[in-house]
């Protein structure tokens, strides 16, 4: 039974095998009023909005890959997470305020009140955020 448990189940080394999960400093984006604050803060440091569909497998995969690859110091930029289903009106207003056609998933980089970069789907993980800091 020990051999089978080692092959098919979790053995005694399961704690060692667990990956350390990165903690990405997401701030929830839950109100239209926050968009003006984000716009103002973008004059001091870049602001990033991640528009995420909680019911889409592709969106979840992109979010996971983004989180795994995130390696920017905490004070370099601000990250905002927008749940598209829960805050549809905020998503619509984000498109209006920043002049970017809605896609999901989508990442917006905002500096000096304007979007300087945006990508959607798999291209999100290819976006080099460090070049906007």
Short mmCIF file of N, CA and C in Angstrom, two decimals:
data_model
loop_
_atom_site.label_atom_id
_atom_site.label_comp_id
_atom_site.label_asym_id
_atom_site.label_seq_id
_atom_site.Cartn_x
_atom_site.Cartn_y
_atom_site.Cartn_z
N UNK A 1 0.83 -1.20 0.00
CA UNK A 1 0.00 0.00 0.00
C UNK A 1 0.87 1.25 0.00
N UNK A 2 2.02 1.19 0.68
CA UNK A 2 2.92 2.33 0.74
C UNK A 2 3.42 2.74 -0.63
N UNK A 3 3.71 1.78 -1.49
CA UNK A 3 4.18 2.07 -2.84
C UNK A 3 3.08 2.75 -3.64
N UNK A 4 1.87 2.24 -3.56
CA UNK A 4 0.75 2.83 -4.29
C UNK A 4 0.45 4.24 -3.80
N UNK A 5 0.54 4.41 -2.49
CA UNK A 5 0.29 5.74 -1.93
C UNK A 5 1.35 6.73 -2.45
N UNK A 6 2.59 6.26 -2.54
CA UNK A 6 3.66 7.11 -3.04
C UNK A 6 3.50 7.43 -4.52
N UNK A 7 2.95 6.50 -5.27
CA UNK A 7 2.78 6.72 -6.70
C UNK A 7 1.53 7.53 -7.04
N UNK A 8 0.45 7.24 -6.34
CA UNK A 8 -0.83 7.83 -6.71
C UNK A 8 -1.38 8.83 -5.70
N UNK A 9 -0.88 8.80 -4.51
CA UNK A 9 -1.39 9.69 -3.47
C UNK A 9 -0.32 10.63 -3.01
N UNK A 10 -0.65 11.37 -1.99
CA UNK A 10 0.32 12.28 -1.41
C UNK A 10 1.15 11.52 -0.40
N UNK A 11 2.44 11.59 -0.57
CA UNK A 11 3.35 10.92 0.34
C UNK A 11 3.73 11.84 1.48
N UNK A 12 4.71 11.44 2.24
CA UNK A 12 5.18 12.23 3.37
C UNK A 12 5.84 13.53 2.96
N UNK A 13 6.29 13.63 1.72
CA UNK A 13 6.99 14.83 1.26
C UNK A 13 6.05 15.88 0.67
N UNK A 14 4.75 15.71 0.84
CA UNK A 14 3.80 16.62 0.19
C UNK A 14 3.99 18.07 0.63
N UNK A 15 4.38 18.30 1.86
CA UNK A 15 4.61 19.67 2.33
C UNK A 15 5.80 20.30 1.60
N UNK A 16 6.85 19.52 1.35
CA UNK A 16 8.03 20.01 0.66
C UNK A 16 7.72 20.29 -0.80
N UNK A 17 6.79 19.52 -1.37
CA UNK A 17 6.49 19.63 -2.78
C UNK A 17 5.56 20.79 -3.10
N UNK A 18 4.90 21.33 -2.10
CA UNK A 18 3.98 22.43 -2.35
C UNK A 18 4.75 23.66 -2.81
N UNK A 19 4.21 24.31 -3.83
CA UNK A 19 4.80 25.55 -4.30
C UNK A 19 4.45 26.67 -3.34
N UNK A 20 5.37 27.58 -3.19
CA UNK A 20 5.04 28.78 -2.44
C UNK A 20 4.20 29.66 -3.35
N UNK A 21 3.04 30.05 -2.86
CA UNK A 21 2.16 30.87 -3.67
C UNK A 21 2.54 32.34 -3.51
N UNK A 22 2.69 33.04 -4.64
CA UNK A 22 3.00 34.46 -4.62
C UNK A 22 1.77 35.24 -4.20
N UNK A 23 2.01 36.31 -3.49
CA UNK A 23 0.93 37.19 -3.11
C UNK A 23 1.08 38.47 -3.92
N UNK A 24 0.19 38.66 -4.87
CA UNK A 24 0.20 39.84 -5.71
C UNK A 24 -0.70 40.88 -5.03
N UNK A 25 -0.23 42.12 -4.90
CA UNK A 25 -0.96 43.13 -4.12
C UNK A 25 -2.15 43.74 -4.87
N UNK A 26 -3.17 42.92 -5.14
CA UNK A 26 -4.37 43.40 -5.83
C UNK A 26 -5.22 44.25 -4.90
N UNK A 27 -5.74 45.34 -5.43
CA UNK A 27 -6.74 46.15 -4.74
C UNK A 27 -8.04 46.00 -5.53
N UNK A 28 -9.14 45.68 -4.87
CA UNK A 28 -10.38 45.51 -5.63
C UNK A 28 -10.86 46.83 -6.23
N UNK A 29 -11.33 46.75 -7.46
CA UNK A 29 -11.94 47.89 -8.14
C UNK A 29 -13.43 47.60 -8.16
N UNK A 30 -14.19 48.33 -7.32
CA UNK A 30 -15.59 47.98 -7.12
C UNK A 30 -16.54 49.16 -7.28
N UNK A 31 -16.02 50.33 -7.62
CA UNK A 31 -16.93 51.48 -7.80
C UNK A 31 -16.42 52.40 -8.90
N UNK A 32 -17.36 53.05 -9.53
CA UNK A 32 -17.04 53.99 -10.61
C UNK A 32 -16.20 55.14 -10.06
N UNK A 33 -16.44 55.54 -8.82
CA UNK A 33 -15.70 56.64 -8.20
C UNK A 33 -14.20 56.35 -8.11
N UNK A 34 -13.84 55.10 -7.98
CA UNK A 34 -12.43 54.73 -7.90
C UNK A 34 -11.67 55.05 -9.18
N UNK A 35 -12.37 55.10 -10.30
CA UNK A 35 -11.70 55.36 -11.57
C UNK A 35 -11.04 56.73 -11.59
N UNK A 36 -11.69 57.72 -11.00
CA UNK A 36 -11.10 59.06 -10.94
C UNK A 36 -9.87 59.06 -10.04
N UNK A 37 -9.92 58.31 -8.94
CA UNK A 37 -8.77 58.19 -8.04
C UNK A 37 -7.61 57.52 -8.77
N UNK A 38 -7.90 56.46 -9.51
CA UNK A 38 -6.87 55.76 -10.29
C UNK A 38 -6.24 56.71 -11.30
N UNK A 39 -7.08 57.49 -11.96
CA UNK A 39 -6.58 58.45 -12.94
C UNK A 39 -5.64 59.46 -12.28
N UNK A 40 -6.01 59.97 -11.12
CA UNK A 40 -5.18 60.94 -10.39
C UNK A 40 -3.88 60.30 -9.91
N UNK A 41 -3.96 59.11 -9.35
CA UNK A 41 -2.76 58.41 -8.85
C UNK A 41 -1.79 58.07 -9.97
N UNK A 42 -2.31 57.95 -11.19
CA UNK A 42 -1.44 57.59 -12.32
C UNK A 42 -0.46 58.72 -12.65
N UNK A 43 -0.66 59.90 -12.07
CA UNK A 43 0.30 60.99 -12.25
C UNK A 43 1.52 60.80 -11.36
N UNK A 44 1.39 59.96 -10.33
CA UNK A 44 2.48 59.70 -9.39
C UNK A 44 3.20 58.40 -9.73
N UNK A 45 2.41 57.35 -10.00
CA UNK A 45 2.97 56.06 -10.39
C UNK A 45 1.96 55.31 -11.25
N UNK A 46 2.44 54.38 -12.06
CA UNK A 46 1.54 53.66 -12.96
C UNK A 46 0.45 52.91 -12.19
N UNK A 47 -0.71 52.86 -12.81
CA UNK A 47 -1.85 52.12 -12.29
C UNK A 47 -2.18 51.03 -13.30
N UNK A 48 -2.49 49.85 -12.80
CA UNK A 48 -2.80 48.72 -13.66
C UNK A 48 -4.18 48.19 -13.27
N UNK A 49 -5.03 48.00 -14.27
CA UNK A 49 -6.35 47.41 -14.05
C UNK A 49 -6.40 46.08 -14.79
N UNK A 50 -6.75 45.03 -14.04
CA UNK A 50 -6.95 43.71 -14.64
C UNK A 50 -8.44 43.42 -14.63
N UNK A 51 -9.03 43.37 -15.82
CA UNK A 51 -10.45 43.06 -15.96
C UNK A 51 -10.58 41.55 -16.13
N UNK A 52 -11.26 40.92 -15.18
CA UNK A 52 -11.29 39.46 -15.10
C UNK A 52 -12.71 38.93 -15.08
N UNK A 53 -12.95 37.92 -15.93
CA UNK A 53 -14.23 37.22 -15.92
C UNK A 53 -14.10 35.98 -15.06
N UNK A 54 -14.82 35.97 -13.95
CA UNK A 54 -14.72 34.86 -13.00
C UNK A 54 -15.33 33.57 -13.52
N UNK A 55 -16.06 33.62 -14.64
CA UNK A 55 -16.68 32.41 -15.19
C UNK A 55 -15.95 31.88 -16.43
N UNK A 56 -14.84 32.51 -16.79
CA UNK A 56 -14.12 32.14 -18.01
C UNK A 56 -12.82 31.43 -17.66
N UNK A 57 -12.66 30.23 -18.19
CA UNK A 57 -11.44 29.46 -17.95
C UNK A 57 -10.19 30.14 -18.51
N UNK A 58 -10.31 30.77 -19.66
CA UNK A 58 -9.16 31.48 -20.24
C UNK A 58 -8.75 32.63 -19.34
N UNK A 59 -9.73 33.36 -18.84
CA UNK A 59 -9.44 34.48 -17.95
C UNK A 59 -8.74 33.99 -16.68
N UNK A 60 -9.19 32.89 -16.13
CA UNK A 60 -8.58 32.31 -14.93
C UNK A 60 -7.14 31.89 -15.22
N UNK A 61 -6.92 31.26 -16.38
CA UNK A 61 -5.58 30.82 -16.75
C UNK A 61 -4.63 32.02 -16.89
N UNK A 62 -5.10 33.07 -17.55
CA UNK A 62 -4.27 34.27 -17.73
C UNK A 62 -3.98 34.92 -16.38
N UNK A 63 -4.98 34.99 -15.51
CA UNK A 63 -4.77 35.55 -14.17
C UNK A 63 -3.73 34.74 -13.40
N UNK A 64 -3.82 33.43 -13.46
CA UNK A 64 -2.85 32.57 -12.77
C UNK A 64 -1.44 32.78 -13.31
N UNK A 65 -1.31 32.85 -14.62
CA UNK A 65 0.02 33.06 -15.23
C UNK A 65 0.57 34.44 -14.86
N UNK A 66 -0.29 35.44 -14.86
CA UNK A 66 0.15 36.78 -14.47
C UNK A 66 0.67 36.75 -13.03
N UNK A 67 -0.11 36.16 -12.14
CA UNK A 67 0.28 36.09 -10.73
C UNK A 67 1.59 35.33 -10.54
N UNK A 68 1.76 34.23 -11.25
CA UNK A 68 2.99 33.43 -11.14
C UNK A 68 4.22 34.21 -11.61
N UNK A 69 4.06 35.03 -12.64
CA UNK A 69 5.20 35.76 -13.20
C UNK A 69 5.42 37.14 -12.62
N UNK A 70 4.54 37.58 -11.74
CA UNK A 70 4.63 38.93 -11.20
C UNK A 70 5.85 39.07 -10.30
N UNK A 71 6.72 40.05 -10.61
CA UNK A 71 7.94 40.22 -9.82
C UNK A 71 8.33 41.69 -9.68
N UNK A 72 7.36 42.53 -9.43
CA UNK A 72 7.60 43.97 -9.31
C UNK A 72 7.44 44.37 -7.84
N UNK A 73 8.32 45.25 -7.39
CA UNK A 73 8.26 45.68 -5.99
C UNK A 73 6.93 46.39 -5.70
N UNK A 74 6.48 46.26 -4.46
CA UNK A 74 5.16 46.74 -4.06
C UNK A 74 4.91 48.23 -4.30
N UNK A 75 5.90 49.07 -4.24
CA UNK A 75 5.67 50.50 -4.35
C UNK A 75 5.93 51.06 -5.75
N UNK A 76 6.08 50.19 -6.73
CA UNK A 76 6.38 50.64 -8.09
C UNK A 76 5.14 50.99 -8.90
N UNK A 77 4.06 50.29 -8.64
CA UNK A 77 2.80 50.54 -9.33
C UNK A 77 1.66 50.01 -8.46
N UNK A 78 0.43 50.39 -8.82
CA UNK A 78 -0.75 49.90 -8.10
C UNK A 78 -1.53 48.98 -9.02
N UNK A 79 -1.95 47.84 -8.47
CA UNK A 79 -2.71 46.85 -9.22
C UNK A 79 -4.16 46.84 -8.75
N UNK A 80 -5.07 46.92 -9.70
CA UNK A 80 -6.50 46.92 -9.40
C UNK A 80 -7.15 45.74 -10.11
N UNK A 81 -7.96 44.99 -9.37
CA UNK A 81 -8.63 43.80 -9.87
C UNK A 81 -10.12 44.12 -10.03
N UNK A 82 -10.64 43.91 -11.24
CA UNK A 82 -12.04 44.19 -11.53
C UNK A 82 -12.76 42.90 -11.92
N UNK A 83 -13.70 42.48 -11.07
CA UNK A 83 -14.55 41.33 -11.34
C UNK A 83 -15.67 41.80 -12.27
N UNK A 84 -15.58 41.41 -13.54
CA UNK A 84 -16.51 41.90 -14.56
C UNK A 84 -17.97 41.54 -14.30
N UNK A 85 -18.21 40.39 -13.71
CA UNK A 85 -19.59 39.98 -13.48
C UNK A 85 -20.22 40.72 -12.31
N UNK A 86 -19.44 40.91 -11.28
CA UNK A 86 -19.97 41.57 -10.09
C UNK A 86 -20.08 43.09 -10.29
N UNK A 87 -19.20 43.66 -11.10
CA UNK A 87 -19.16 45.12 -11.26
C UNK A 87 -19.20 45.50 -12.74
N UNK A 88 -20.24 45.08 -13.43
CA UNK A 88 -20.40 45.34 -14.87
C UNK A 88 -20.40 46.84 -15.16
N UNK A 89 -21.07 47.63 -14.33
CA UNK A 89 -21.13 49.08 -14.59
C UNK A 89 -19.74 49.72 -14.46
N UNK A 90 -18.92 49.21 -13.57
CA UNK A 90 -17.55 49.73 -13.42
C UNK A 90 -16.74 49.36 -14.66
N UNK A 91 -16.94 48.16 -15.16
CA UNK A 91 -16.24 47.74 -16.38
C UNK A 91 -16.63 48.63 -17.56
N UNK A 92 -17.92 48.88 -17.71
CA UNK A 92 -18.38 49.74 -18.80
C UNK A 92 -17.81 51.14 -18.68
N UNK A 93 -17.79 51.68 -17.47
CA UNK A 93 -17.28 53.03 -17.26
C UNK A 93 -15.77 53.08 -17.45
N UNK A 94 -15.07 52.00 -17.14
CA UNK A 94 -13.62 51.93 -17.38
C UNK A 94 -13.33 52.11 -18.87
N UNK A 95 -14.13 51.45 -19.70
CA UNK A 95 -13.98 51.60 -21.15
C UNK A 95 -14.24 53.04 -21.58
N UNK A 96 -15.27 53.66 -21.01
CA UNK A 96 -15.60 55.05 -21.35
C UNK A 96 -14.52 56.02 -20.90
N UNK A 97 -14.09 55.91 -19.65
CA UNK A 97 -13.12 56.85 -19.07
C UNK A 97 -11.77 56.77 -19.79
N UNK A 98 -11.32 55.55 -20.07
CA UNK A 98 -9.98 55.38 -20.63
C UNK A 98 -9.96 55.14 -22.14
N UNK A 99 -11.14 55.08 -22.77
CA UNK A 99 -11.21 54.99 -24.23
C UNK A 99 -10.66 53.72 -24.82
N UNK A 100 -10.84 52.60 -24.12
CA UNK A 100 -10.35 51.32 -24.60
C UNK A 100 -11.54 50.37 -24.75
N UNK A 101 -11.67 49.75 -25.90
CA UNK A 101 -12.76 48.82 -26.14
C UNK A 101 -12.64 47.65 -25.16
N UNK A 102 -13.75 47.26 -24.56
CA UNK A 102 -13.78 46.18 -23.58
C UNK A 102 -13.40 44.83 -24.20
N UNK A 103 -12.52 44.13 -23.48
CA UNK A 103 -12.22 42.73 -23.77
C UNK A 103 -12.08 42.03 -22.43
N UNK A 104 -12.09 40.71 -22.47
CA UNK A 104 -11.95 39.97 -21.23
C UNK A 104 -11.23 38.65 -21.51
N UNK A 105 -10.17 38.39 -20.74
CA UNK A 105 -9.54 39.27 -19.76
C UNK A 105 -8.79 40.40 -20.47
N UNK A 106 -8.55 41.45 -19.70
CA UNK A 106 -7.88 42.63 -20.26
C UNK A 106 -7.05 43.30 -19.18
N UNK A 107 -5.89 43.81 -19.57
CA UNK A 107 -5.02 44.53 -18.65
C UNK A 107 -4.77 45.92 -19.22
N UNK A 108 -4.97 46.94 -18.41
CA UNK A 108 -4.73 48.32 -18.81
C UNK A 108 -3.61 48.89 -17.96
N UNK A 109 -2.68 49.60 -18.56
CA UNK A 109 -1.62 50.32 -17.85
C UNK A 109 -1.90 51.80 -18.05
N UNK A 110 -2.05 52.52 -16.93
CA UNK A 110 -2.42 53.93 -16.97
C UNK A 110 -1.32 54.79 -16.37
N UNK A 111 -0.88 55.79 -17.12
CA UNK A 111 0.11 56.77 -16.65
C UNK A 111 -0.38 58.15 -17.07
N UNK A 112 -0.23 59.10 -16.15
CA UNK A 112 -0.61 60.49 -16.43
C UNK A 112 -2.03 60.60 -16.99
N UNK A 113 -2.93 59.77 -16.43
CA UNK A 113 -4.34 59.85 -16.77
C UNK A 113 -4.77 59.16 -18.05
N UNK A 114 -3.83 58.55 -18.77
CA UNK A 114 -4.19 57.89 -20.02
C UNK A 114 -3.64 56.46 -20.08
N UNK A 115 -4.27 55.66 -20.88
CA UNK A 115 -3.81 54.28 -21.08
C UNK A 115 -2.60 54.32 -22.00
N UNK A 116 -1.48 53.82 -21.50
CA UNK A 116 -0.24 53.78 -22.29
C UNK A 116 0.00 52.40 -22.88
N UNK A 117 -0.71 51.41 -22.37
CA UNK A 117 -0.62 50.05 -22.91
C UNK A 117 -1.85 49.27 -22.47
N UNK A 118 -2.27 48.36 -23.31
CA UNK A 118 -3.34 47.44 -22.93
C UNK A 118 -3.23 46.20 -23.78
N UNK A 119 -3.57 45.10 -23.18
CA UNK A 119 -3.54 43.81 -23.88
C UNK A 119 -4.71 42.97 -23.37
N UNK A 120 -5.01 41.94 -24.13
CA UNK A 120 -6.06 41.02 -23.71
C UNK A 120 -5.60 39.58 -23.93
N UNK A 121 -6.31 38.68 -23.30
CA UNK A 121 -6.07 37.25 -23.41
C UNK A 121 -4.60 36.90 -23.15
N UNK A 122 -4.02 36.01 -23.93
CA UNK A 122 -2.65 35.54 -23.69
C UNK A 122 -1.59 36.62 -23.80
N UNK A 123 -1.87 37.69 -24.52
CA UNK A 123 -0.88 38.77 -24.69
C UNK A 123 -0.63 39.52 -23.37
N UNK A 124 -1.52 39.35 -22.40
CA UNK A 124 -1.34 40.01 -21.11
C UNK A 124 -0.03 39.59 -20.47
N UNK A 125 0.27 38.32 -20.52
CA UNK A 125 1.49 37.83 -19.85
C UNK A 125 2.75 38.24 -20.60
N UNK A 126 2.62 38.70 -21.83
CA UNK A 126 3.77 39.16 -22.61
C UNK A 126 4.08 40.64 -22.38
N UNK A 127 3.15 41.35 -21.76
CA UNK A 127 3.33 42.79 -21.51
C UNK A 127 4.38 43.01 -20.42
N UNK A 128 5.41 43.78 -20.73
CA UNK A 128 6.49 44.07 -19.79
C UNK A 128 6.13 45.29 -18.96
N UNK A 129 5.55 45.08 -17.79
CA UNK A 129 5.12 46.19 -16.94
C UNK A 129 6.29 47.05 -16.47
N UNK A 130 7.47 46.46 -16.34
CA UNK A 130 8.63 47.20 -15.83
C UNK A 130 8.99 48.38 -16.73
N UNK A 131 8.68 48.31 -18.00
CA UNK A 131 9.03 49.41 -18.89
C UNK A 131 8.14 50.63 -18.69
N UNK A 132 7.07 50.50 -17.91
CA UNK A 132 6.17 51.62 -17.64
C UNK A 132 6.38 52.24 -16.26
N UNK A 133 7.35 51.71 -15.53
CA UNK A 133 7.63 52.21 -14.17
C UNK A 133 8.59 53.38 -14.26
#
